[in-house]
Amino acid sequence: MRLLRLEDDGEFSLVEFVGKNIPCYAVLSHTWGLDDEEVTFNDLVNGMGKSKAGYRKIGFCRQQAANDGLRFFWVDTCCIDKSSSAELSEAINSMFCWYQDAARCYVYLSGVSVGTGRWKTAFKKSRWFTRGWTLQELLAPGSVEFFSVEGEPLGDKKSLEQTLHEITGIAAQALRGSPLSYFRTDERMLWAAKR
């Protein structure tokens, strides 16, 4: 697993971990922008990408992880070398576990602004809820926190439980961490149907 490590100067660098000796880390859950807007693994290796729109999300995750006392964080756009089909395949197969093992999951909602004063309406209509990956990013981590595009906290999985249930149809018990095996297959398929 490759993580981003916060350095003493405020910058970050890619670090690879093999086996089970992986430090505590945060993960970023987000919606992807256009391909040329996202910071990639190659961008970071080549010291580029700071001018891309997607860098804002990485900067947010870096700061939030630091605020939470975490030195490591994971962002899918730049921690996976998508030019390697083997690495991409391994990442896709490992992602549920990576989210499950994360100390924190930060959901960065680029379409939700607190500046409008009507963030709850935008939250309910967020594109984030329509993605295929939303299920695992919402259910796997123990700690899921939602943030506006400005980086302002909106709530967490617990405080927003009823709203999350209404938006996704996911049972409250599943949102609280009950094992997925407790739910019928047809019920779980309904959760996925909107994605």
mmCIF file with all atom_site columns, C-alpha atoms in Angstrom:
data_model
loop_
_atom_site.group_PDB
_atom_site.id
_atom_site.type_symbol
_atom_site.label_atom_id
_atom_site.label_alt_id
_atom_site.label_comp_id
_atom_site.label_asym_id
_atom_site.label_entity_id
_atom_site.label_seq_id
_atom_site.pdbx_PDB_ins_code
_atom_site.Cartn_x
_atom_site.Cartn_y
_atom_site.Cartn_z
_atom_site.occupancy
_atom_site.B_iso_or_equiv
_atom_site.pdbx_formal_charge
_atom_site.auth_seq_id
_atom_site.auth_comp_id
_atom_site.auth_asym_id
_atom_site.auth_atom_id
_atom_site.pdbx_PDB_model_num
ATOM 1   C CA . MET A 1 1   ? 0.000   0.000   0.000   1.00 0.00 ? 1   MET A CA 1
ATOM 2   C CA . ARG A 1 2   ? 1.280   3.421   -0.914  1.00 0.00 ? 2   ARG A CA 1
ATOM 3   C CA . LEU A 1 3   ? 0.476   6.346   1.399   1.00 0.00 ? 3   LEU A CA 1
ATOM 4   C CA . LEU A 1 4   ? 1.209   10.037  1.466   1.00 0.00 ? 4   LEU A CA 1
ATOM 5   C CA . ARG A 1 5   ? 3.350   11.091  4.429   1.00 0.00 ? 5   ARG A CA 1
ATOM 6   C CA . LEU A 1 6   ? 3.141   14.573  5.878   1.00 0.00 ? 6   LEU A CA 1
ATOM 7   C CA . GLU A 1 7   ? 6.652   16.024  6.116   1.00 0.00 ? 7   GLU A CA 1
ATOM 8   C CA . ASP A 1 8   ? 7.921   18.531  8.678   1.00 0.00 ? 8   ASP A CA 1
ATOM 9   C CA . ASP A 1 9   ? 7.882   21.345  6.091   1.00 0.00 ? 9   ASP A CA 1
ATOM 10  C CA . GLY A 1 10  ? 4.145   20.849  5.435   1.00 0.00 ? 10  GLY A CA 1
ATOM 11  C CA . GLU A 1 11  ? 4.686   19.077  2.122   1.00 0.00 ? 11  GLU A CA 1
ATOM 12  C CA . PHE A 1 12  ? 3.991   15.372  1.595   1.00 0.00 ? 12  PHE A CA 1
ATOM 13  C CA . SER A 1 13  ? 5.731   12.462  -0.088  1.00 0.00 ? 13  SER A CA 1
ATOM 14  C CA . LEU A 1 14  ? 4.778   9.017   -1.338  1.00 0.00 ? 14  LEU A CA 1
ATOM 15  C CA . VAL A 1 15  ? 5.820   6.101   0.887   1.00 0.00 ? 15  VAL A CA 1
ATOM 16  C CA . GLU A 1 16  ? 5.242   2.414   0.150   1.00 0.00 ? 16  GLU A CA 1
ATOM 17  C CA . PHE A 1 17  ? 4.373   -0.123  2.852   1.00 0.00 ? 17  PHE A CA 1
ATOM 18  C CA . VAL A 1 18  ? 4.433   -3.885  2.416   1.00 0.00 ? 18  VAL A CA 1
ATOM 19  C CA . GLY A 1 19  ? 2.789   -6.431  4.671   1.00 0.00 ? 19  GLY A CA 1
ATOM 20  C CA . LYS A 1 20  ? 0.904   -5.612  7.844   1.00 0.00 ? 20  LYS A CA 1
ATOM 21  C CA . ASN A 1 21  ? 3.216   -2.913  9.224   1.00 0.00 ? 21  ASN A CA 1
ATOM 22  C CA . ILE A 1 22  ? 1.057   -0.047  7.983   1.00 0.00 ? 22  ILE A CA 1
ATOM 23  C CA . PRO A 1 23  ? 0.779   3.063   10.186  1.00 0.00 ? 23  PRO A CA 1
ATOM 24  C CA . CYS A 1 24  ? -2.523  4.732   11.096  1.00 0.00 ? 24  CYS A CA 1
ATOM 25  C CA . TYR A 1 25  ? -3.828  6.721   8.152   1.00 0.00 ? 25  TYR A CA 1
ATOM 26  C CA . ALA A 1 26  ? -6.789  8.699   6.861   1.00 0.00 ? 26  ALA A CA 1
ATOM 27  C CA . VAL A 1 27  ? -8.486  8.187   3.494   1.00 0.00 ? 27  VAL A CA 1
ATOM 28  C CA . LEU A 1 28  ? -10.100 10.733  1.220   1.00 0.00 ? 28  LEU A CA 1
ATOM 29  C CA . SER A 1 29  ? -13.443 9.934   -0.358  1.00 0.00 ? 29  SER A CA 1
ATOM 30  C CA . HIS A 1 30  ? -14.433 12.287  -3.159  1.00 0.00 ? 30  HIS A CA 1
ATOM 31  C CA . THR A 1 31  ? -15.838 12.576  -6.647  1.00 0.00 ? 31  THR A CA 1
ATOM 32  C CA . TRP A 1 32  ? -13.392 12.662  -9.520  1.00 0.00 ? 32  TRP A CA 1
ATOM 33  C CA . GLY A 1 33  ? -13.106 15.688  -11.746 1.00 0.00 ? 33  GLY A CA 1
ATOM 34  C CA . LEU A 1 34  ? -11.961 15.567  -15.359 1.00 0.00 ? 34  LEU A CA 1
ATOM 35  C CA . ASP A 1 35  ? -8.870  13.433  -15.935 1.00 0.00 ? 35  ASP A CA 1
ATOM 36  C CA . ASP A 1 36  ? -6.638  16.442  -16.560 1.00 0.00 ? 36  ASP A CA 1
ATOM 37  C CA . GLU A 1 37  ? -7.824  18.058  -13.284 1.00 0.00 ? 37  GLU A CA 1
ATOM 38  C CA . GLU A 1 38  ? -6.826  15.190  -10.979 1.00 0.00 ? 38  GLU A CA 1
ATOM 39  C CA . VAL A 1 39  ? -3.346  14.835  -9.486  1.00 0.00 ? 39  VAL A CA 1
ATOM 40  C CA . THR A 1 40  ? -1.941  11.447  -10.506 1.00 0.00 ? 40  THR A CA 1
ATOM 41  C CA . PHE A 1 41  ? 0.781   9.183   -9.184  1.00 0.00 ? 41  PHE A CA 1
ATOM 42  C CA . ASN A 1 42  ? 3.007   10.299  -12.080 1.00 0.00 ? 42  ASN A CA 1
ATOM 43  C CA . ASP A 1 43  ? 2.368   13.956  -11.232 1.00 0.00 ? 43  ASP A CA 1
ATOM 44  C CA . LEU A 1 44  ? 3.653   13.413  -7.685  1.00 0.00 ? 44  LEU A CA 1
ATOM 45  C CA . VAL A 1 45  ? 6.648   11.337  -8.808  1.00 0.00 ? 45  VAL A CA 1
ATOM 46  C CA . ASN A 1 46  ? 7.590   14.126  -11.229 1.00 0.00 ? 46  ASN A CA 1
ATOM 47  C CA . GLY A 1 47  ? 6.981   16.947  -8.737  1.00 0.00 ? 47  GLY A CA 1
ATOM 48  C CA . MET A 1 48  ? 3.989   18.293  -10.644 1.00 0.00 ? 48  MET A CA 1
ATOM 49  C CA . GLY A 1 49  ? 0.249   18.694  -10.118 1.00 0.00 ? 49  GLY A CA 1
ATOM 50  C CA . LYS A 1 50  ? 0.065   21.604  -7.678  1.00 0.00 ? 50  LYS A CA 1
ATOM 51  C CA . SER A 1 51  ? -1.702  23.745  -10.281 1.00 0.00 ? 51  SER A CA 1
ATOM 52  C CA . LYS A 1 52  ? -4.402  21.120  -10.929 1.00 0.00 ? 52  LYS A CA 1
ATOM 53  C CA . ALA A 1 53  ? -7.873  21.596  -9.442  1.00 0.00 ? 53  ALA A CA 1
ATOM 54  C CA . GLY A 1 54  ? -7.645  18.200  -7.701  1.00 0.00 ? 54  GLY A CA 1
ATOM 55  C CA . TYR A 1 55  ? -4.705  19.370  -5.605  1.00 0.00 ? 55  TYR A CA 1
ATOM 56  C CA . ARG A 1 56  ? -7.145  21.284  -3.401  1.00 0.00 ? 56  ARG A CA 1
ATOM 57  C CA . LYS A 1 57  ? -8.683  17.988  -2.211  1.00 0.00 ? 57  LYS A CA 1
ATOM 58  C CA . ILE A 1 58  ? -5.275  16.542  -1.397  1.00 0.00 ? 58  ILE A CA 1
ATOM 59  C CA . GLY A 1 59  ? -4.337  19.692  0.510   1.00 0.00 ? 59  GLY A CA 1
ATOM 60  C CA . PHE A 1 60  ? -7.594  19.444  2.450   1.00 0.00 ? 60  PHE A CA 1
ATOM 61  C CA . CYS A 1 61  ? -6.909  15.798  3.351   1.00 0.00 ? 61  CYS A CA 1
ATOM 62  C CA . ARG A 1 62  ? -3.337  16.612  4.376   1.00 0.00 ? 62  ARG A CA 1
ATOM 63  C CA . GLN A 1 63  ? -4.523  19.383  6.698   1.00 0.00 ? 63  GLN A CA 1
ATOM 64  C CA . GLN A 1 64  ? -7.408  17.412  8.176   1.00 0.00 ? 64  GLN A CA 1
ATOM 65  C CA . ALA A 1 65  ? -5.168  14.394  8.832   1.00 0.00 ? 65  ALA A CA 1
ATOM 66  C CA . ALA A 1 66  ? -2.644  16.676  10.549  1.00 0.00 ? 66  ALA A CA 1
ATOM 67  C CA . ASN A 1 67  ? -5.450  18.208  12.638  1.00 0.00 ? 67  ASN A CA 1
ATOM 68  C CA . ASP A 1 68  ? -6.404  14.683  13.712  1.00 0.00 ? 68  ASP A CA 1
ATOM 69  C CA . GLY A 1 69  ? -2.810  13.773  14.606  1.00 0.00 ? 69  GLY A CA 1
ATOM 70  C CA . LEU A 1 70  ? -2.305  11.510  11.588  1.00 0.00 ? 70  LEU A CA 1
ATOM 71  C CA . ARG A 1 71  ? 0.913   11.740  9.605   1.00 0.00 ? 71  ARG A CA 1
ATOM 72  C CA . PHE A 1 72  ? -0.226  9.443   6.776   1.00 0.00 ? 72  PHE A CA 1
ATOM 73  C CA . PHE A 1 73  ? -3.143  9.653   4.365   1.00 0.00 ? 73  PHE A CA 1
ATOM 74  C CA . TRP A 1 74  ? -4.360  7.929   1.224   1.00 0.00 ? 74  TRP A CA 1
ATOM 75  C CA . VAL A 1 75  ? -5.907  9.481   -1.884  1.00 0.00 ? 75  VAL A CA 1
ATOM 76  C CA . ASP A 1 76  ? -6.857  7.153   -4.730  1.00 0.00 ? 76  ASP A CA 1
ATOM 77  C CA . THR A 1 77  ? -6.046  9.574   -7.547  1.00 0.00 ? 77  THR A CA 1
ATOM 78  C CA . CYS A 1 78  ? -2.348  9.756   -6.673  1.00 0.00 ? 78  CYS A CA 1
ATOM 79  C CA . CYS A 1 79  ? -1.492  6.778   -4.443  1.00 0.00 ? 79  CYS A CA 1
ATOM 80  C CA . ILE A 1 80  ? -2.268  4.209   -7.149  1.00 0.00 ? 80  ILE A CA 1
ATOM 81  C CA . ASP A 1 81  ? -0.139  3.961   -10.279 1.00 0.00 ? 81  ASP A CA 1
ATOM 82  C CA . LYS A 1 82  ? -2.986  3.487   -12.740 1.00 0.00 ? 82  LYS A CA 1
ATOM 83  C CA . SER A 1 83  ? -0.540  2.929   -15.599 1.00 0.00 ? 83  SER A CA 1
ATOM 84  C CA . SER A 1 84  ? 0.195   -0.483  -14.044 1.00 0.00 ? 84  SER A CA 1
ATOM 85  C CA . SER A 1 85  ? -2.731  -2.833  -14.681 1.00 0.00 ? 85  SER A CA 1
ATOM 86  C CA . ALA A 1 86  ? -1.451  -5.221  -11.998 1.00 0.00 ? 86  ALA A CA 1
ATOM 87  C CA . GLU A 1 87  ? -1.291  -2.449  -9.382  1.00 0.00 ? 87  GLU A CA 1
ATOM 88  C CA . LEU A 1 88  ? -4.687  -1.088  -10.388 1.00 0.00 ? 88  LEU A CA 1
ATOM 89  C CA . SER A 1 89  ? -6.249  -4.551  -10.151 1.00 0.00 ? 89  SER A CA 1
ATOM 90  C CA . GLU A 1 90  ? -4.695  -5.163  -6.718  1.00 0.00 ? 90  GLU A CA 1
ATOM 91  C CA . ALA A 1 91  ? -5.894  -1.757  -5.524  1.00 0.00 ? 91  ALA A CA 1
ATOM 92  C CA . ILE A 1 92  ? -9.469  -2.386  -6.671  1.00 0.00 ? 92  ILE A CA 1
ATOM 93  C CA . ASN A 1 93  ? -9.483  -5.753  -4.894  1.00 0.00 ? 93  ASN A CA 1
ATOM 94  C CA . SER A 1 94  ? -7.975  -4.275  -1.706  1.00 0.00 ? 94  SER A CA 1
ATOM 95  C CA . MET A 1 95  ? -9.934  -1.064  -1.479  1.00 0.00 ? 95  MET A CA 1
ATOM 96  C CA . PHE A 1 96  ? -12.682 -2.236  0.896   1.00 0.00 ? 96  PHE A CA 1
ATOM 97  C CA . CYS A 1 97  ? -10.003 -3.389  3.364   1.00 0.00 ? 97  CYS A CA 1
ATOM 98  C CA . TRP A 1 98  ? -8.044  -0.159  2.943   1.00 0.00 ? 98  TRP A CA 1
ATOM 99  C CA . TYR A 1 99  ? -11.139 1.872   3.818   1.00 0.00 ? 99  TYR A CA 1
ATOM 100 C CA . GLN A 1 100 ? -12.010 -0.504  6.654   1.00 0.00 ? 100 GLN A CA 1
ATOM 101 C CA . ASP A 1 101 ? -8.504  -0.210  8.138   1.00 0.00 ? 101 ASP A CA 1
ATOM 102 C CA . ALA A 1 102 ? -8.389  3.596   7.916   1.00 0.00 ? 102 ALA A CA 1
ATOM 103 C CA . ALA A 1 103 ? -8.429  5.541   11.180  1.00 0.00 ? 103 ALA A CA 1
ATOM 104 C CA . ARG A 1 104 ? -10.586 8.207   9.510   1.00 0.00 ? 104 ARG A CA 1
ATOM 105 C CA . CYS A 1 105 ? -12.440 8.640   6.235   1.00 0.00 ? 105 CYS A CA 1
ATOM 106 C CA . TYR A 1 106 ? -12.947 12.216  5.074   1.00 0.00 ? 106 TYR A CA 1
ATOM 107 C CA . VAL A 1 107 ? -15.706 12.733  2.513   1.00 0.00 ? 107 VAL A CA 1
ATOM 108 C CA . TYR A 1 108 ? -14.888 15.881  0.547   1.00 0.00 ? 108 TYR A CA 1
ATOM 109 C CA . LEU A 1 109 ? -18.062 17.133  -1.143  1.00 0.00 ? 109 LEU A CA 1
ATOM 110 C CA . SER A 1 110 ? -16.959 19.497  -3.906  1.00 0.00 ? 110 SER A CA 1
ATOM 111 C CA . GLY A 1 111 ? -20.563 20.376  -4.765  1.00 0.00 ? 111 GLY A CA 1
ATOM 112 C CA . VAL A 1 112 ? -21.584 21.336  -1.225  1.00 0.00 ? 112 VAL A CA 1
ATOM 113 C CA . SER A 1 113 ? -20.823 24.830  0.035   1.00 0.00 ? 113 SER A CA 1
ATOM 114 C CA . VAL A 1 114 ? -21.603 26.200  3.484   1.00 0.00 ? 114 VAL A CA 1
ATOM 115 C CA . GLY A 1 115 ? -21.447 29.708  2.044   1.00 0.00 ? 115 GLY A CA 1
ATOM 116 C CA . THR A 1 116 ? -24.932 29.389  0.587   1.00 0.00 ? 116 THR A CA 1
ATOM 117 C CA . GLY A 1 117 ? -26.522 28.637  3.951   1.00 0.00 ? 117 GLY A CA 1
ATOM 118 C CA . ARG A 1 118 ? -28.445 25.814  2.266   1.00 0.00 ? 118 ARG A CA 1
ATOM 119 C CA . TRP A 1 119 ? -25.834 23.091  2.451   1.00 0.00 ? 119 TRP A CA 1
ATOM 120 C CA . LYS A 1 120 ? -28.305 20.375  3.532   1.00 0.00 ? 120 LYS A CA 1
ATOM 121 C CA . THR A 1 121 ? -30.165 20.607  0.228   1.00 0.00 ? 121 THR A CA 1
ATOM 122 C CA . ALA A 1 122 ? -26.919 20.399  -1.739  1.00 0.00 ? 122 ALA A CA 1
ATOM 123 C CA . PHE A 1 123 ? -25.749 17.568  0.548   1.00 0.00 ? 123 PHE A CA 1
ATOM 124 C CA . LYS A 1 124 ? -28.835 15.466  -0.251  1.00 0.00 ? 124 LYS A CA 1
ATOM 125 C CA . LYS A 1 125 ? -28.322 16.028  -3.989  1.00 0.00 ? 125 LYS A CA 1
ATOM 126 C CA . SER A 1 126 ? -24.560 15.466  -3.927  1.00 0.00 ? 126 SER A CA 1
ATOM 127 C CA . ARG A 1 127 ? -23.082 13.498  -6.817  1.00 0.00 ? 127 ARG A CA 1
ATOM 128 C CA . TRP A 1 128 ? -21.042 11.589  -4.212  1.00 0.00 ? 128 TRP A CA 1
ATOM 129 C CA . PHE A 1 129 ? -24.115 9.501   -3.301  1.00 0.00 ? 129 PHE A CA 1
ATOM 130 C CA . THR A 1 130 ? -24.594 8.269   -6.889  1.00 0.00 ? 130 THR A CA 1
ATOM 131 C CA . ARG A 1 131 ? -21.129 6.735   -7.333  1.00 0.00 ? 131 ARG A CA 1
ATOM 132 C CA . GLY A 1 132 ? -20.544 2.986   -7.301  1.00 0.00 ? 132 GLY A CA 1
ATOM 133 C CA . TRP A 1 133 ? -17.781 3.363   -4.712  1.00 0.00 ? 133 TRP A CA 1
ATOM 134 C CA . THR A 1 134 ? -20.033 5.180   -2.227  1.00 0.00 ? 134 THR A CA 1
ATOM 135 C CA . LEU A 1 135 ? -21.252 1.966   -0.593  1.00 0.00 ? 135 LEU A CA 1
ATOM 136 C CA . GLN A 1 136 ? -17.848 0.735   0.492   1.00 0.00 ? 136 GLN A CA 1
ATOM 137 C CA . GLU A 1 137 ? -16.605 4.210   1.392   1.00 0.00 ? 137 GLU A CA 1
ATOM 138 C CA . LEU A 1 138 ? -19.659 4.743   3.593   1.00 0.00 ? 138 LEU A CA 1
ATOM 139 C CA . LEU A 1 139 ? -19.879 1.277   5.149   1.00 0.00 ? 139 LEU A CA 1
ATOM 140 C CA . ALA A 1 140 ? -16.286 0.028   5.496   1.00 0.00 ? 140 ALA A CA 1
ATOM 141 C CA . PRO A 1 141 ? -14.677 2.736   7.693   1.00 0.00 ? 141 PRO A CA 1
ATOM 142 C CA . GLY A 1 142 ? -15.611 3.057   11.344  1.00 0.00 ? 142 GLY A CA 1
ATOM 143 C CA . SER A 1 143 ? -15.212 6.837   11.171  1.00 0.00 ? 143 SER A CA 1
ATOM 144 C CA . VAL A 1 144 ? -16.722 8.739   8.217   1.00 0.00 ? 144 VAL A CA 1
ATOM 145 C CA . GLU A 1 145 ? -16.776 12.540  8.366   1.00 0.00 ? 145 GLU A CA 1
ATOM 146 C CA . PHE A 1 146 ? -18.336 14.837  5.776   1.00 0.00 ? 146 PHE A CA 1
ATOM 147 C CA . PHE A 1 147 ? -16.850 18.181  4.712   1.00 0.00 ? 147 PHE A CA 1
ATOM 148 C CA . SER A 1 148 ? -17.908 21.009  2.420   1.00 0.00 ? 148 SER A CA 1
ATOM 149 C CA . VAL A 1 149 ? -15.828 22.286  -0.477  1.00 0.00 ? 149 VAL A CA 1
ATOM 150 C CA . GLU A 1 150 ? -14.470 24.899  1.947   1.00 0.00 ? 150 GLU A CA 1
ATOM 151 C CA . GLY A 1 151 ? -13.286 22.124  4.271   1.00 0.00 ? 151 GLY A CA 1
ATOM 152 C CA . GLU A 1 152 ? -15.930 22.892  6.888   1.00 0.00 ? 152 GLU A CA 1
ATOM 153 C CA . PRO A 1 153 ? -17.262 19.898  8.856   1.00 0.00 ? 153 PRO A CA 1
ATOM 154 C CA . LEU A 1 154 ? -20.885 18.991  8.071   1.00 0.00 ? 154 LEU A CA 1
ATOM 155 C CA . GLY A 1 155 ? -21.255 16.014  10.376  1.00 0.00 ? 155 GLY A CA 1
ATOM 156 C CA . ASP A 1 156 ? -20.296 12.373  10.570  1.00 0.00 ? 156 ASP A CA 1
ATOM 157 C CA . LYS A 1 157 ? -21.879 9.014   9.876   1.00 0.00 ? 157 LYS A CA 1
ATOM 158 C CA . LYS A 1 158 ? -23.486 9.002   13.310  1.00 0.00 ? 158 LYS A CA 1
ATOM 159 C CA . SER A 1 159 ? -24.853 12.566  13.416  1.00 0.00 ? 159 SER A CA 1
ATOM 160 C CA . LEU A 1 160 ? -26.125 12.325  9.808   1.00 0.00 ? 160 LEU A CA 1
ATOM 161 C CA . GLU A 1 161 ? -27.400 8.745   10.121  1.00 0.00 ? 161 GLU A CA 1
ATOM 162 C CA . GLN A 1 162 ? -31.069 9.478   9.388   1.00 0.00 ? 162 GLN A CA 1
ATOM 163 C CA . THR A 1 163 ? -30.232 11.706  6.424   1.00 0.00 ? 163 THR A CA 1
ATOM 164 C CA . LEU A 1 164 ? -27.799 9.106   5.042   1.00 0.00 ? 164 LEU A CA 1
ATOM 165 C CA . HIS A 1 165 ? -30.462 6.411   5.401   1.00 0.00 ? 165 HIS A CA 1
ATOM 166 C CA . GLU A 1 166 ? -33.007 8.585   3.560   1.00 0.00 ? 166 GLU A CA 1
ATOM 167 C CA . ILE A 1 167 ? -30.582 9.353   0.715   1.00 0.00 ? 167 ILE A CA 1
ATOM 168 C CA . THR A 1 168 ? -29.107 5.885   0.230   1.00 0.00 ? 168 THR A CA 1
ATOM 169 C CA . GLY A 1 169 ? -31.738 3.503   1.592   1.00 0.00 ? 169 GLY A CA 1
ATOM 170 C CA . ILE A 1 170 ? -28.981 1.792   3.604   1.00 0.00 ? 170 ILE A CA 1
ATOM 171 C CA . ALA A 1 171 ? -30.243 0.361   6.883   1.00 0.00 ? 171 ALA A CA 1
ATOM 172 C CA . ALA A 1 172 ? -29.259 2.346   9.972   1.00 0.00 ? 172 ALA A CA 1
ATOM 173 C CA . GLN A 1 173 ? -27.765 -0.811  11.505  1.00 0.00 ? 173 GLN A CA 1
ATOM 174 C CA . ALA A 1 174 ? -25.398 -1.131  8.537   1.00 0.00 ? 174 ALA A CA 1
ATOM 175 C CA . LEU A 1 175 ? -24.392 2.509   8.900   1.00 0.00 ? 175 LEU A CA 1
ATOM 176 C CA . ARG A 1 176 ? -23.627 1.773   12.559  1.00 0.00 ? 176 ARG A CA 1
ATOM 177 C CA . GLY A 1 177 ? -21.231 -0.995  11.555  1.00 0.00 ? 177 GLY A CA 1
ATOM 178 C CA . SER A 1 178 ? -23.251 -4.205  11.705  1.00 0.00 ? 178 SER A CA 1
ATOM 179 C CA . PRO A 1 179 ? -21.615 -6.877  9.522   1.00 0.00 ? 179 PRO A CA 1
ATOM 180 C CA . LEU A 1 180 ? -22.964 -6.945  5.974   1.00 0.00 ? 180 LEU A CA 1
ATOM 181 C CA . SER A 1 181 ? -23.691 -10.669 6.397   1.00 0.00 ? 181 SER A CA 1
ATOM 182 C CA . TYR A 1 182 ? -26.547 -9.636  8.744   1.00 0.00 ? 182 TYR A CA 1
ATOM 183 C CA . PHE A 1 183 ? -28.457 -8.265  5.750   1.00 0.00 ? 183 PHE A CA 1
ATOM 184 C CA . ARG A 1 184 ? -30.162 -10.244 2.999   1.00 0.00 ? 184 ARG A CA 1
ATOM 185 C CA . THR A 1 185 ? -28.534 -10.192 -0.420  1.00 0.00 ? 185 THR A CA 1
ATOM 186 C CA . ASP A 1 186 ? -31.616 -8.622  -2.016  1.00 0.00 ? 186 ASP A CA 1
ATOM 187 C CA . GLU A 1 187 ? -31.535 -5.822  0.575   1.00 0.00 ? 187 GLU A CA 1
ATOM 188 C CA . ARG A 1 188 ? -27.856 -5.112  -0.164  1.00 0.00 ? 188 ARG A CA 1
ATOM 189 C CA . MET A 1 189 ? -28.605 -5.146  -3.887  1.00 0.00 ? 189 MET A CA 1
ATOM 190 C CA . LEU A 1 190 ? -31.224 -2.435  -3.312  1.00 0.00 ? 190 LEU A CA 1
ATOM 191 C CA . TRP A 1 191 ? -28.548 -0.260  -1.708  1.00 0.00 ? 191 TRP A CA 1
ATOM 192 C CA . ALA A 1 192 ? -26.470 -0.608  -4.865  1.00 0.00 ? 192 ALA A CA 1
ATOM 193 C CA . ALA A 1 193 ? -29.363 -0.067  -7.275  1.00 0.00 ? 193 ALA A CA 1
ATOM 194 C CA . LYS A 1 194 ? -29.178 3.747   -7.186  1.00 0.00 ? 194 LYS A CA 1
ATOM 195 C CA . ARG A 1 195 ? -25.523 3.777   -8.161  1.00 0.00 ? 195 ARG A CA 1
#
